[in-house]
Coordinates of C-alpha atoms in Angstrom, one line a residue:
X1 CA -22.3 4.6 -137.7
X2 CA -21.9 0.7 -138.4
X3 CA -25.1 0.2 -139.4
X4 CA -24.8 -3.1 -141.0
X5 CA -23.5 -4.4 -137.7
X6 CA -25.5 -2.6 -135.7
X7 CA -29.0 -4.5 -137.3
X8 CA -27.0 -7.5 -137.2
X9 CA -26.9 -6.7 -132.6
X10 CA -30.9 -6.0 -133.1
X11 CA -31.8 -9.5 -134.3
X12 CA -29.2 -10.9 -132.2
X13 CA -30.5 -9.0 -128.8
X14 CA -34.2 -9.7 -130.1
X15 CA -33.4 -13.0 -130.1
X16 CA -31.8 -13.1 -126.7
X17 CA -34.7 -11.3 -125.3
X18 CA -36.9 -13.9 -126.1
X19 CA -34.4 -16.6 -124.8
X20 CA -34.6 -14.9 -121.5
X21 CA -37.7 -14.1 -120.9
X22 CA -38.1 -18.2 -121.6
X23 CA -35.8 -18.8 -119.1
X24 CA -37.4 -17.0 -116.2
X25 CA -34.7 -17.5 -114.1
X26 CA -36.1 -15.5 -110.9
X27 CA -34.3 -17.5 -108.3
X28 CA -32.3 -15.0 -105.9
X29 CA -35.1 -12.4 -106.4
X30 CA -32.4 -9.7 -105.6
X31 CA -32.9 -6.5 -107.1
X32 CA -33.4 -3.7 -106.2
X33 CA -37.1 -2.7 -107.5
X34 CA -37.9 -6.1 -105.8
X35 CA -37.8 -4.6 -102.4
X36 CA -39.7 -1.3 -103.6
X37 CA -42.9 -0.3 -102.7
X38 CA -45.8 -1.1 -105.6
X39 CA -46.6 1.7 -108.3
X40 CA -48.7 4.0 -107.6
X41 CA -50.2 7.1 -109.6
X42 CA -50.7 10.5 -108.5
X43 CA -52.2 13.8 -110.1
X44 CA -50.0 16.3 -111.5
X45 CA -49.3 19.5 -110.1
X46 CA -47.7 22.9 -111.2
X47 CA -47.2 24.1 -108.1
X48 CA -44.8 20.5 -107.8
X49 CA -42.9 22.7 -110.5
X50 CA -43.0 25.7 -109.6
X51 CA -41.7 24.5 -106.2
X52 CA -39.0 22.9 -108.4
X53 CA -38.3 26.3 -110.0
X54 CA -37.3 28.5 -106.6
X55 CA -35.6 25.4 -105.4
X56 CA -33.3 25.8 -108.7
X57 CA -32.5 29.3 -108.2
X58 CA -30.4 28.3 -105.3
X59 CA -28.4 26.4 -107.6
X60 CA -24.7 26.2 -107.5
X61 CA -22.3 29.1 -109.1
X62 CA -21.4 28.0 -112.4
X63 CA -24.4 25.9 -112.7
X64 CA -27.5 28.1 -113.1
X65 CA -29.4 28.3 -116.1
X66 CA -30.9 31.7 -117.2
X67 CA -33.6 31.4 -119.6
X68 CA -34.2 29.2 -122.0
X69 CA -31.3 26.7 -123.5
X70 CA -31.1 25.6 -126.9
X71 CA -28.6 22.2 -125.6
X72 CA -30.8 19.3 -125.6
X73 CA -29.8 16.7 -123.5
X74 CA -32.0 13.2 -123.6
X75 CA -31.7 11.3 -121.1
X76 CA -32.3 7.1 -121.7
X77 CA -33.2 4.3 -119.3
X78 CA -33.0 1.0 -120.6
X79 CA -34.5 -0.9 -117.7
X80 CA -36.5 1.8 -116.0
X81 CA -38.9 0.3 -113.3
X82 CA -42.0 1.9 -114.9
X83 CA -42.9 2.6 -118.5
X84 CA -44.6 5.5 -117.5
X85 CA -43.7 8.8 -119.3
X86 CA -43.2 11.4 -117.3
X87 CA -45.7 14.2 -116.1
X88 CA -46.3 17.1 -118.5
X89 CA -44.9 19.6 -115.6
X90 CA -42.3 17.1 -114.5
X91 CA -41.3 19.1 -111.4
X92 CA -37.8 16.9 -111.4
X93 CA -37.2 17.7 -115.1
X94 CA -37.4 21.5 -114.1
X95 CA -35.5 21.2 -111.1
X96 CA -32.5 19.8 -113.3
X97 CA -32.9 22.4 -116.2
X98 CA -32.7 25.0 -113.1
X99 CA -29.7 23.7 -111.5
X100 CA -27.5 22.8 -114.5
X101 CA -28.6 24.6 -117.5
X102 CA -30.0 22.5 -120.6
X103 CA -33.3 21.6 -122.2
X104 CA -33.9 17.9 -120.6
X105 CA -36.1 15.2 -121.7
X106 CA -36.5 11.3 -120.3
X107 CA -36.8 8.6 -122.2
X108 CA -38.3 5.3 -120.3
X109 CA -37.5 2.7 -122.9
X110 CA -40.5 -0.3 -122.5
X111 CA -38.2 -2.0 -124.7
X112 CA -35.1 -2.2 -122.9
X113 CA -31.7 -2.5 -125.1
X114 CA -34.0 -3.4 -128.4
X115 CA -34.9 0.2 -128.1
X116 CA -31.6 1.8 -127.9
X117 CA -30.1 -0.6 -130.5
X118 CA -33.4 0.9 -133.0
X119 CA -32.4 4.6 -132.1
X120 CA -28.7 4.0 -132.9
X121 CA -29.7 2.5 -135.7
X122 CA -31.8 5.4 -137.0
X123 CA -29.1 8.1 -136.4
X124 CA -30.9 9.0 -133.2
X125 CA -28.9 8.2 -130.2
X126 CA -29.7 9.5 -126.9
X127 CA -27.2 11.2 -124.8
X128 CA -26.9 9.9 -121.7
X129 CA -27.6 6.4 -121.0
X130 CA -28.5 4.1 -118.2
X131 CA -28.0 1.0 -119.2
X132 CA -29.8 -2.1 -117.0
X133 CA -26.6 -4.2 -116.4
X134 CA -23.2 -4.4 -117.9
X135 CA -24.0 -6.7 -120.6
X136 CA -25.9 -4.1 -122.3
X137 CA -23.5 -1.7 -121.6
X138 CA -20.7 -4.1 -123.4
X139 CA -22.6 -5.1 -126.5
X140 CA -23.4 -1.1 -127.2
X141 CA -19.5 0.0 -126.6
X142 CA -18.0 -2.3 -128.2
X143 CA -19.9 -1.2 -131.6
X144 CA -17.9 2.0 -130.8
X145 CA -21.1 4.4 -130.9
X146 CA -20.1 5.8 -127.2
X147 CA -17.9 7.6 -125.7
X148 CA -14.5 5.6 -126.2
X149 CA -12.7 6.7 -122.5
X150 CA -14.2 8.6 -119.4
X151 CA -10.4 9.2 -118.3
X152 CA -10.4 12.3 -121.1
X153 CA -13.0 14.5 -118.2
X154 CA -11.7 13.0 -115.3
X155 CA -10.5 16.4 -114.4
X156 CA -14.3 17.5 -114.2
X157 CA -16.2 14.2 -112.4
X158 CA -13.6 14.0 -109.4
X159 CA -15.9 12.8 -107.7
X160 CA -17.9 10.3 -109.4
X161 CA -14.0 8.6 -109.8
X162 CA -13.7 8.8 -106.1
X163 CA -17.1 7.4 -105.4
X164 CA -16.7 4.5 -107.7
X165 CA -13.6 3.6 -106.0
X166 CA -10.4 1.5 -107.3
X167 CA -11.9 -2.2 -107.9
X168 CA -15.2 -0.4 -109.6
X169 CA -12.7 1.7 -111.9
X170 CA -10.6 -1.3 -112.7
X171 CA -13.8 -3.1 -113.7
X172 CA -15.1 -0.4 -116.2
X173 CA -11.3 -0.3 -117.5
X174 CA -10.6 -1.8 -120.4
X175 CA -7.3 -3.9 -120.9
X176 CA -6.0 -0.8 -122.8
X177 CA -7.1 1.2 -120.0
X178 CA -9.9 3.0 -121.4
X179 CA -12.7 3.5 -118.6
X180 CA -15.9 2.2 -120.4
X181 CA -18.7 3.6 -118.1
X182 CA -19.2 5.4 -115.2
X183 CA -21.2 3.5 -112.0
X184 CA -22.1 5.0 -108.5
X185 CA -21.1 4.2 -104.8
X186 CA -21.1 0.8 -105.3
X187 CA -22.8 -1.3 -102.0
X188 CA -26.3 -1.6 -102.8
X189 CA -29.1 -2.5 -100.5
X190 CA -28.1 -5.2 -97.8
X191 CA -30.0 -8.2 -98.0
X192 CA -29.9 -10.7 -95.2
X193 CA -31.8 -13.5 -93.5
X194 CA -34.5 -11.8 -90.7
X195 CA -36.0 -13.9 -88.1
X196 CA -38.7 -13.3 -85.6
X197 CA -37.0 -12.6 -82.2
X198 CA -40.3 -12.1 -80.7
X199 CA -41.5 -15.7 -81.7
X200 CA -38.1 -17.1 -80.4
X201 CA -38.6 -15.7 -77.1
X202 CA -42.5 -16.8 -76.7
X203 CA -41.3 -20.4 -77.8
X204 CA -38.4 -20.3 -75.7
X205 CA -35.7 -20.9 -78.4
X206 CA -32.5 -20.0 -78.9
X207 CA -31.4 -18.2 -82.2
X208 CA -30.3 -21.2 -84.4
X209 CA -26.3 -21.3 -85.3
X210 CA -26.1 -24.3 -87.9
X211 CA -28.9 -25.7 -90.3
X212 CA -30.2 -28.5 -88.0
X213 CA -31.2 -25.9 -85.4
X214 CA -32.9 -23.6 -88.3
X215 CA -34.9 -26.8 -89.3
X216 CA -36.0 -27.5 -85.6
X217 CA -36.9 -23.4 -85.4
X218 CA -38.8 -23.6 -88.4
X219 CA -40.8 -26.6 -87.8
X220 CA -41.6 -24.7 -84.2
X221 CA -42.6 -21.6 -86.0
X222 CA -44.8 -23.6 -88.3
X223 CA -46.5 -26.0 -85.8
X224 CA -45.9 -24.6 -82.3
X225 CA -48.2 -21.8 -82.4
X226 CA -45.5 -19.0 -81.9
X227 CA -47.6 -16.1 -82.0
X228 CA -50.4 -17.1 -79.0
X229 CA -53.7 -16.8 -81.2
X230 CA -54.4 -20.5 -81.6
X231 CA -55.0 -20.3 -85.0
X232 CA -52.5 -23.1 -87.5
X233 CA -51.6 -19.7 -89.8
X234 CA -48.2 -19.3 -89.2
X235 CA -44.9 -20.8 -91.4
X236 CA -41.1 -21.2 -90.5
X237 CA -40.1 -19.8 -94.6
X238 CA -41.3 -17.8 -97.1
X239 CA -40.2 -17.3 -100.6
X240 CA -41.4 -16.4 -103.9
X241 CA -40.8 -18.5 -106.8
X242 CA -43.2 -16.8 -109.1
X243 CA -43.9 -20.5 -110.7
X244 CA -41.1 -20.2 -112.1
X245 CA -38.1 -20.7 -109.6
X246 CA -37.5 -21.2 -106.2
X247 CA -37.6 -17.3 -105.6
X248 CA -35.4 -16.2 -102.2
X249 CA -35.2 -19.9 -101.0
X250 CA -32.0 -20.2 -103.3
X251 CA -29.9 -17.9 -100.9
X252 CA -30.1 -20.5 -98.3
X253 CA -26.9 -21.9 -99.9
X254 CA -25.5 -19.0 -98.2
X255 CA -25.5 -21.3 -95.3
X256 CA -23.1 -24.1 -97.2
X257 CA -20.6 -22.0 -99.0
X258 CA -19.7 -18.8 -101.7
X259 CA -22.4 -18.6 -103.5
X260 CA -20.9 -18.1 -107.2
X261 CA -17.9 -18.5 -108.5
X262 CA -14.7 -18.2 -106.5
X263 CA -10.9 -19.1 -106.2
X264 CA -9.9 -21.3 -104.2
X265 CA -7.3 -21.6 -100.9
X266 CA -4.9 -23.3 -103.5
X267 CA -5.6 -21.2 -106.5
X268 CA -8.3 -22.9 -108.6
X269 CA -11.6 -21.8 -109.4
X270 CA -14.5 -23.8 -108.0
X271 CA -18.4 -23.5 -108.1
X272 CA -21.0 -24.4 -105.1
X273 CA -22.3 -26.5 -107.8
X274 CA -18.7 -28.5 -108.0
X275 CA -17.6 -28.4 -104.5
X276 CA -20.8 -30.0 -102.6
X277 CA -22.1 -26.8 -101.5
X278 CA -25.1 -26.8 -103.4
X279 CA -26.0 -30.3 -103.2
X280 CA -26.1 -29.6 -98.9
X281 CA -28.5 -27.0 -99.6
X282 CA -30.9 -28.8 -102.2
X283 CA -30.9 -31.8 -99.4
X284 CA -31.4 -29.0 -96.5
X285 CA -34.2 -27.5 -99.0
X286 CA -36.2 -30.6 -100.0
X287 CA -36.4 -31.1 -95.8
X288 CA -37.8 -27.8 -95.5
X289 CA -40.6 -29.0 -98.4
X290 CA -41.1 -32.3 -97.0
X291 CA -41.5 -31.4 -93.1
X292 CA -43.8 -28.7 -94.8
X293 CA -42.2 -25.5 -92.7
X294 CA -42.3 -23.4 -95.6
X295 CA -45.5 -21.3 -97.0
X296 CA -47.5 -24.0 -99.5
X297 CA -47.5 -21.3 -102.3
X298 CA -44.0 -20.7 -102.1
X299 CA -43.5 -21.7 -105.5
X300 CA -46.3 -19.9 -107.5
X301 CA -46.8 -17.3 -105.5
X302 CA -45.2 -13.6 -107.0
X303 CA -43.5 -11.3 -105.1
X304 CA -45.8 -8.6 -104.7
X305 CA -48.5 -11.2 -104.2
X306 CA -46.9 -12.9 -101.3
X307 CA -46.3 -9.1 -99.3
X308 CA -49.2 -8.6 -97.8
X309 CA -49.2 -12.3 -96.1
X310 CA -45.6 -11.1 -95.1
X311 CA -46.4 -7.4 -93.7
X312 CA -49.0 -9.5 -91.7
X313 CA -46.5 -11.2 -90.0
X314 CA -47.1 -15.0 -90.5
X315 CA -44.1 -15.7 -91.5
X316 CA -40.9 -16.6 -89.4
X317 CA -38.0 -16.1 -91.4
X318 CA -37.2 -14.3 -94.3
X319 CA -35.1 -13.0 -96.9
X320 CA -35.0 -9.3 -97.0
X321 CA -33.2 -6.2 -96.7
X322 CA -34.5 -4.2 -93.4
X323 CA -34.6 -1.1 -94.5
X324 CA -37.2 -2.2 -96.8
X325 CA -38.4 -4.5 -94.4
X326 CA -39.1 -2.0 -91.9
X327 CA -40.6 0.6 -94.5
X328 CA -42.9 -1.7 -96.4
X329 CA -44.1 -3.5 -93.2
X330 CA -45.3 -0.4 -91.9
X331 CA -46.7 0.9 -95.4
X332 CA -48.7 -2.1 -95.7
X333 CA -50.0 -1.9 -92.4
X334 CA -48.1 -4.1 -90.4
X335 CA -48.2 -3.9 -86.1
X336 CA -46.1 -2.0 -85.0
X337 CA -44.6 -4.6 -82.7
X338 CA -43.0 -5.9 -85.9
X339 CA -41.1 -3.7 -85.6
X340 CA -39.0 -5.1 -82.6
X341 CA -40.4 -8.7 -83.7
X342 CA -37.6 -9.1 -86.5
X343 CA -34.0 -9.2 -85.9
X344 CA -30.8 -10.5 -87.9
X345 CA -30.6 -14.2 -87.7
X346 CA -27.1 -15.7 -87.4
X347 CA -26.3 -17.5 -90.6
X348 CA -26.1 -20.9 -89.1
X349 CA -22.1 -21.1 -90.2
X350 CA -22.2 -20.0 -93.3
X351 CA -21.6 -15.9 -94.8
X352 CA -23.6 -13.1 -96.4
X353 CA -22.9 -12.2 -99.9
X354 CA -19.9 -10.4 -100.9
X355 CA -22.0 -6.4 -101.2
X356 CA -22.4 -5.0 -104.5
X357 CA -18.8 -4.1 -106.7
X358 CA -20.8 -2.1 -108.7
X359 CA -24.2 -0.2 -108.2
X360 CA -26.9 -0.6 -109.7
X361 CA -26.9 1.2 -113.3
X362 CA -23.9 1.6 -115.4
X363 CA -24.0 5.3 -117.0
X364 CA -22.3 6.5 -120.1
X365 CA -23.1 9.4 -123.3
X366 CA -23.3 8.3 -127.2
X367 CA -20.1 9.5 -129.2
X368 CA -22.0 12.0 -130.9
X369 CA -23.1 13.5 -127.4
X370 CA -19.2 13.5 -126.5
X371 CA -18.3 15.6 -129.6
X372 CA -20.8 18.3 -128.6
X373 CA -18.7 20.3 -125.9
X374 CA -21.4 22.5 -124.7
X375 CA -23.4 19.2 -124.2
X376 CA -20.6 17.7 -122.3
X377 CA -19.9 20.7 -120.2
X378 CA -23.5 20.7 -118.7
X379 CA -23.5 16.5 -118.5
X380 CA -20.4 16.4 -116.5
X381 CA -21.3 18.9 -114.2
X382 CA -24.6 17.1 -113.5
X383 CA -22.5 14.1 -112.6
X384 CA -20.3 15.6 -110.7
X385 CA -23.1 17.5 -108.2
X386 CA -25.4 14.5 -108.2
X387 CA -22.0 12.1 -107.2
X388 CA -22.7 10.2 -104.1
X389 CA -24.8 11.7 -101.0
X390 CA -24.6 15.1 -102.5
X391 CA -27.9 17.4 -101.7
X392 CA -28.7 17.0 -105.4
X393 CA -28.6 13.7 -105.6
X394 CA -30.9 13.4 -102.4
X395 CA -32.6 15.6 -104.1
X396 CA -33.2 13.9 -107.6
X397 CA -32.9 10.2 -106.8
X398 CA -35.8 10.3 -103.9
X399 CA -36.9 13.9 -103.9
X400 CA -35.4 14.7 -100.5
X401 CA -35.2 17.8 -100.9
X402 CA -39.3 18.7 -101.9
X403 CA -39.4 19.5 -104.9
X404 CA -41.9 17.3 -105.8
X405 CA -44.5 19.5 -103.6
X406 CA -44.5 17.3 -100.5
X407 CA -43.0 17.6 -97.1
X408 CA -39.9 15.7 -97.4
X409 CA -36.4 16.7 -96.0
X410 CA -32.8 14.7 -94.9
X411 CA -30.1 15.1 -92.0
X412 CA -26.8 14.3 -92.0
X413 CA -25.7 12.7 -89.2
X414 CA -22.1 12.8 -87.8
X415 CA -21.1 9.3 -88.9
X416 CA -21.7 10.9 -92.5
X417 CA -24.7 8.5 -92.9
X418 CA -27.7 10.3 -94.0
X419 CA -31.5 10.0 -93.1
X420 CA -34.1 11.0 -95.8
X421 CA -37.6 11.1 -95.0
X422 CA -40.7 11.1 -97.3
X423 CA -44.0 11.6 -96.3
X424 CA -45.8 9.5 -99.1
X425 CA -43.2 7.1 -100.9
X426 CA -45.5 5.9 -103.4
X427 CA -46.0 9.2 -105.0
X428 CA -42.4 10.4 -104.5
X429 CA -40.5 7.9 -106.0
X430 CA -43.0 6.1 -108.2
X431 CA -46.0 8.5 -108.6
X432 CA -46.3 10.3 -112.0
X433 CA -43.2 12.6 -111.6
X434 CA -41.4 9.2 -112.1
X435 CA -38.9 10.3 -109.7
X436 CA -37.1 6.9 -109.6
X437 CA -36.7 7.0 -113.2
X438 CA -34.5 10.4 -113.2
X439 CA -32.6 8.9 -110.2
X440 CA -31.4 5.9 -112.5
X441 CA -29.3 8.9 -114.1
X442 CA -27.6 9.7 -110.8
X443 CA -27.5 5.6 -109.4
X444 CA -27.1 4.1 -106.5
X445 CA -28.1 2.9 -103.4
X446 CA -25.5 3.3 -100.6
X447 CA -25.4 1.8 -97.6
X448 CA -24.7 4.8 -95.4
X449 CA -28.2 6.4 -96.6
X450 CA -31.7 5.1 -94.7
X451 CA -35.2 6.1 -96.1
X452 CA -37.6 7.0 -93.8
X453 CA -41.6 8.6 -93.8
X454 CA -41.6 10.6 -90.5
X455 CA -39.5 13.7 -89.6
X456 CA -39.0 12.4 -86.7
X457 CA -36.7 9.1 -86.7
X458 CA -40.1 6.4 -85.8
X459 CA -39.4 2.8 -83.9
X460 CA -39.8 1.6 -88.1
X461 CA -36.7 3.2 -88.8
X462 CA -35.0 3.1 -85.7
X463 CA -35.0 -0.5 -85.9
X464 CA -33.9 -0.2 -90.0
X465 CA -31.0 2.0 -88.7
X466 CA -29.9 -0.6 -85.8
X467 CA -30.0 -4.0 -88.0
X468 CA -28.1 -2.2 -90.7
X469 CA -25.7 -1.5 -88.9
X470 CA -25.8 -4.7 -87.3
X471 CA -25.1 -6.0 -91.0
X472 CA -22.1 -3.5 -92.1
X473 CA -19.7 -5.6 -89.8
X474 CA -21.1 -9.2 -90.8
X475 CA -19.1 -11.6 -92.7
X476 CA -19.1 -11.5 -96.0
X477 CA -18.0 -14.3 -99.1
X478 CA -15.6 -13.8 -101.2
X479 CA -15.8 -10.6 -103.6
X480 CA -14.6 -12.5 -106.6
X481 CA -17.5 -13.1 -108.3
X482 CA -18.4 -9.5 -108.5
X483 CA -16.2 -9.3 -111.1
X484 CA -17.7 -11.5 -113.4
X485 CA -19.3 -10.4 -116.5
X486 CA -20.2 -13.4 -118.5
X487 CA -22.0 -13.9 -121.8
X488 CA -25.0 -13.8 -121.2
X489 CA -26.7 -16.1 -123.7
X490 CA -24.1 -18.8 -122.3
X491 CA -25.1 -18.0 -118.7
X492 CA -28.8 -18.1 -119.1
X493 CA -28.6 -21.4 -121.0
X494 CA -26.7 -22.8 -117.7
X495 CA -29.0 -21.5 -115.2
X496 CA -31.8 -22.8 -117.4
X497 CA -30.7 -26.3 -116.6
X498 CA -29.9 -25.6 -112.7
X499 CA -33.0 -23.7 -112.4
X500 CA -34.5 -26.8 -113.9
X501 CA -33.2 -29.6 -111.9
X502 CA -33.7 -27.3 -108.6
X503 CA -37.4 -27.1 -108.6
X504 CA -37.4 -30.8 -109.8
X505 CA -34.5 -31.9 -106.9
X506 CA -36.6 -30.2 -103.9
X507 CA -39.9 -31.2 -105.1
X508 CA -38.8 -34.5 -105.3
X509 CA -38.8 -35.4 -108.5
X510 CA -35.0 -36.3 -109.3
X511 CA -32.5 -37.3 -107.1
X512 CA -29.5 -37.4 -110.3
X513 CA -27.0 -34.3 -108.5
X514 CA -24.1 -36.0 -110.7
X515 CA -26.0 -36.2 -114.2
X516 CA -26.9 -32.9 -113.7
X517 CA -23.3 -31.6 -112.7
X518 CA -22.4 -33.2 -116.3
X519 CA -25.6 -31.5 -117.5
X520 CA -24.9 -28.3 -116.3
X521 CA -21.1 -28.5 -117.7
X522 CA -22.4 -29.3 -120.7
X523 CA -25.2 -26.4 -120.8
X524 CA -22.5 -24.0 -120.4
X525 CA -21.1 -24.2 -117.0
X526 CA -17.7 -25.6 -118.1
X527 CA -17.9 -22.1 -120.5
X528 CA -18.3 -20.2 -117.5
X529 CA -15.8 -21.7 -115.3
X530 CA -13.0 -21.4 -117.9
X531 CA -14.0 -17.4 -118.7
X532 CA -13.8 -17.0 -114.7
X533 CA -10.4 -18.0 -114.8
X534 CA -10.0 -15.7 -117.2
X535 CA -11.6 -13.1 -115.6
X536 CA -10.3 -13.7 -111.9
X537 CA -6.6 -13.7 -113.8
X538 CA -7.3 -10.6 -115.5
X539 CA -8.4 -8.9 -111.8
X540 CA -4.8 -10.0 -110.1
X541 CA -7.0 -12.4 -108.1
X542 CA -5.5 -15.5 -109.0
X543 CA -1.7 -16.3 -110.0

């Protein structure tokens, strides 16, 4: 154990924490707990368990536990989306013990990576780990206290390897082709632009194609009276800055060009901020403020706070995925005609973002952990079973399957998409079984899977189902900045100044785009160009 270093990483991440949490930089507002319903609690129940329990004796040949086991197994999230330990008869926790053998325990760490780096330091490492992002993940390996190369049990996850597929593996591989981590089916939840078709069609408007006709649609949405009840309460935009960003309005400069960076038609590597892209959208953006389409509060309000304006439908446009959409609309007690009301809007000439190269929480075990075989044995064979849209990890990751007590089930449909449905979401994935939690172990979010709360496919999910689709075949920027893994303290110092002169640009308080290109390179961004080179180079993307 290097412990010397290791304390030297604690002051240095404490300090980073703090740098970040200065920052707030909340512009995209792109994650997934973002589009999640809110916490909720819910009673415990040993009959959730013992439901768990006869679901377990079903398990798998070679997996089934009999009796107790004396192989401890901790699992570790270091961004968990509650800090809620779990329930005392964690019906999830038993499920797993049932199915693949092992005395489990979860460990929601409410102090992220500080937290791990302290139980390292203490001789008390975890065993397997979900790390929040890939920095974390970097800054832990490369102290050499995990498992040095996944490639020794590739023979045992075949299909975790398959599922991650060739451009996730060559990300985790290091450039003496150790594979770092292991990640999920990459893809993610699909965000996109959603517009109210209904309002178009009572205002007589066409769906816009290019920015000027999206500013003429908003300011119709916001003064035009598009949903009849002759009340002013309607808006062309929403976003949610949170006070301290511009929240969901930043992915307008989807519109303009990639949004990160990229290479170039004649192999350089260029940034919206350098090529003009972003200064189109900060102009297109400060019209929106000024001819007052977009909700007053966009910039203070917070995400959660703005929902319940949004499930009420007073908003025209959007930036949302529609699953979630669809699902939280309806939760919050939205019309049903919203349902129909939203569509896909065109992106007015520009793309949607390149879909997730990796999902969304890179896994791996502690070294000690990897010289325990028994340990190992029952670790990869609960990655294996819970790889991709296995019944398991239906199962664990939304509690598909029941075993949380409620009436909850799946079908698989002959496209291989699947179609889980949850009575009450809320206590599912959130309540005090902390079902989301455990399914940060098995990751993921793919595409091909829709969440639903009725049996019975409803016009809510229906319509999910039909714009997601709608989405799969849309097009798409460039991938390369997928692959980027800066440093982070770099990166945050960077956006700190963008983030700055964004709020300050639209709101009309500085019109200097050139000193703060100089700004920004100076900040950082220069760093951050030159290590994508790097990093596009090391890919095979650019010569």
């Amino acid at each position: 154990m290097k412990k010397k270093k290791m304390m030297q990483m604690l002051a240095l991440t404490m300090g980073a924490v703090l740098s970040m949490a200065a920052c707030g930089n909340t512009d995209s507002g792109n994650s997934q707990e973002s589009s999640q319903p809110e916490n909720s609690e819910s009673a415990d129940s040993s009959d959730a368990a013992e439901s768990a329990e006869e679901e377990g004796t079903e398990a798998d040949e070679g997996g089934e536990a009999e009796g107790e086991s004396d192989v401890e197994i901790e699992v570790f999230i270091t961004g968990p989306w509650t800090s809620r330990a779990p329930a005392q008869d964690d019906p999830y926790e038993a499920y797993i013990e049932q199915k693949f053998g092992g005395d489990w325990s979860l460990t929601c760490a409410t102090e992220g990576e500080t937290e791990l780096v302290t139980r390292f330091n203490s001789d008390a490492a975890p065993d397997l780990i979900g790390f929040g992002n890939v920095a974390q993940l970097d800054m832990i390996y490369n102290e050499g206290v995990l498992i040095d190369d996944w490639n020794v049990y590739a023979d045992k996850i075949p299909s975790v390897l398959k599922n991650m597929g060739e451009d996730q593996i060559g990300y985790y591989t290091t450039e003496d082709g150790k594979l770092r981590a292991l990640g999920g089916m990459p893809g993610g939840q699909i965000w996109s632009f959603m517009i109210r078709q209904d309002w178009l069609d009572n205002l007589n408007l066409e769906m816009p194609t290019n920015p000027d006709e999206l500013l003429e649609v908003m300011k119709a949405f916001t003064f035009d009276d598009p949903d009849g009840n002759g009340v002013d309460d309607t808006y062309g935009f929403t976003s949610a800055g949170g006070g301290e960003g511009i929240g969901e309005l930043a992915n307008l400069v989807l519109m303009y060009g990639n949004p990160d960076f990229y290479v170039t038609d004649d192999n350089q590597v260029s940034h919206p901020i350098l090529d003009g892209a972003y200064k189109e959208f900060l102009d297109f953006a400060k019209k929106m403020v000024d001819e007052k389409v977009i909700d007053p509060d966009w910039y203070t309000v917070g995400w959660q706070d703005r929902k319940p304006n949004l499930f009420k439908g007073i908003y025209g446009v959007c930036w949302y995925p529609p699953e979630a959409l669809m699902m939280e609309t309806a939760g919050g007690g939205g019309d049903e005609s919203l349902a129909t009301g939203w569509t896909v809007m065109d992106m007015c000439g520009g793309k949607l973002p390149a879909l997730d190269l990796l999902s969304d929480t890179p896994r791996s075990i502690s070294a000690a952990a990897a010289e325990d075989s028994a340990k190992m044995d029952i670790i990869c064979d609960f990655l294996e079973k819970t790889a991709g849209l296995s019944d398991d990890y239906l199962n664990i990751r939304f509690g598909a399957g029941g075993i949380d007590g409620d009436t909850m089930g799946y079908v698989r449909n002959e496209d291989g998409s699947v179609y889980a449905w949850q009575d009450d979401f809320d206590n599912t994935v959130f309540g005090s079984s902390n079902a989301c939690e455990w399914g940060h172990a098995v990751v993921s979010y793919p595409v091909e899977l829709t969440v639903g709360s009725t049996e019975q496919v409803d016009i809510w999910t229906e319509r999910a189902m039909e714009m997601k689709r709608q989405l799969m075949g849309a097009d798409r920027w460039a991938i390369d900045y997928r692959f980027l893994n800066p440093d982070s303290t770099v990166k945050a110092e960077a956006d700190n100044v963008k983030d700055q002169f964004t709020s300050r640009y639209i709101l009309g308080e500085t019109d200097d785009y050139d000193g703060f290109v100089e700004q920004w390179k100076e900040a950082g961004g220069q760093e951050l160009l030159e290590d994508a080179e790097k990093t596009f180079k090391k890919y095979g993307l650019m010569e």
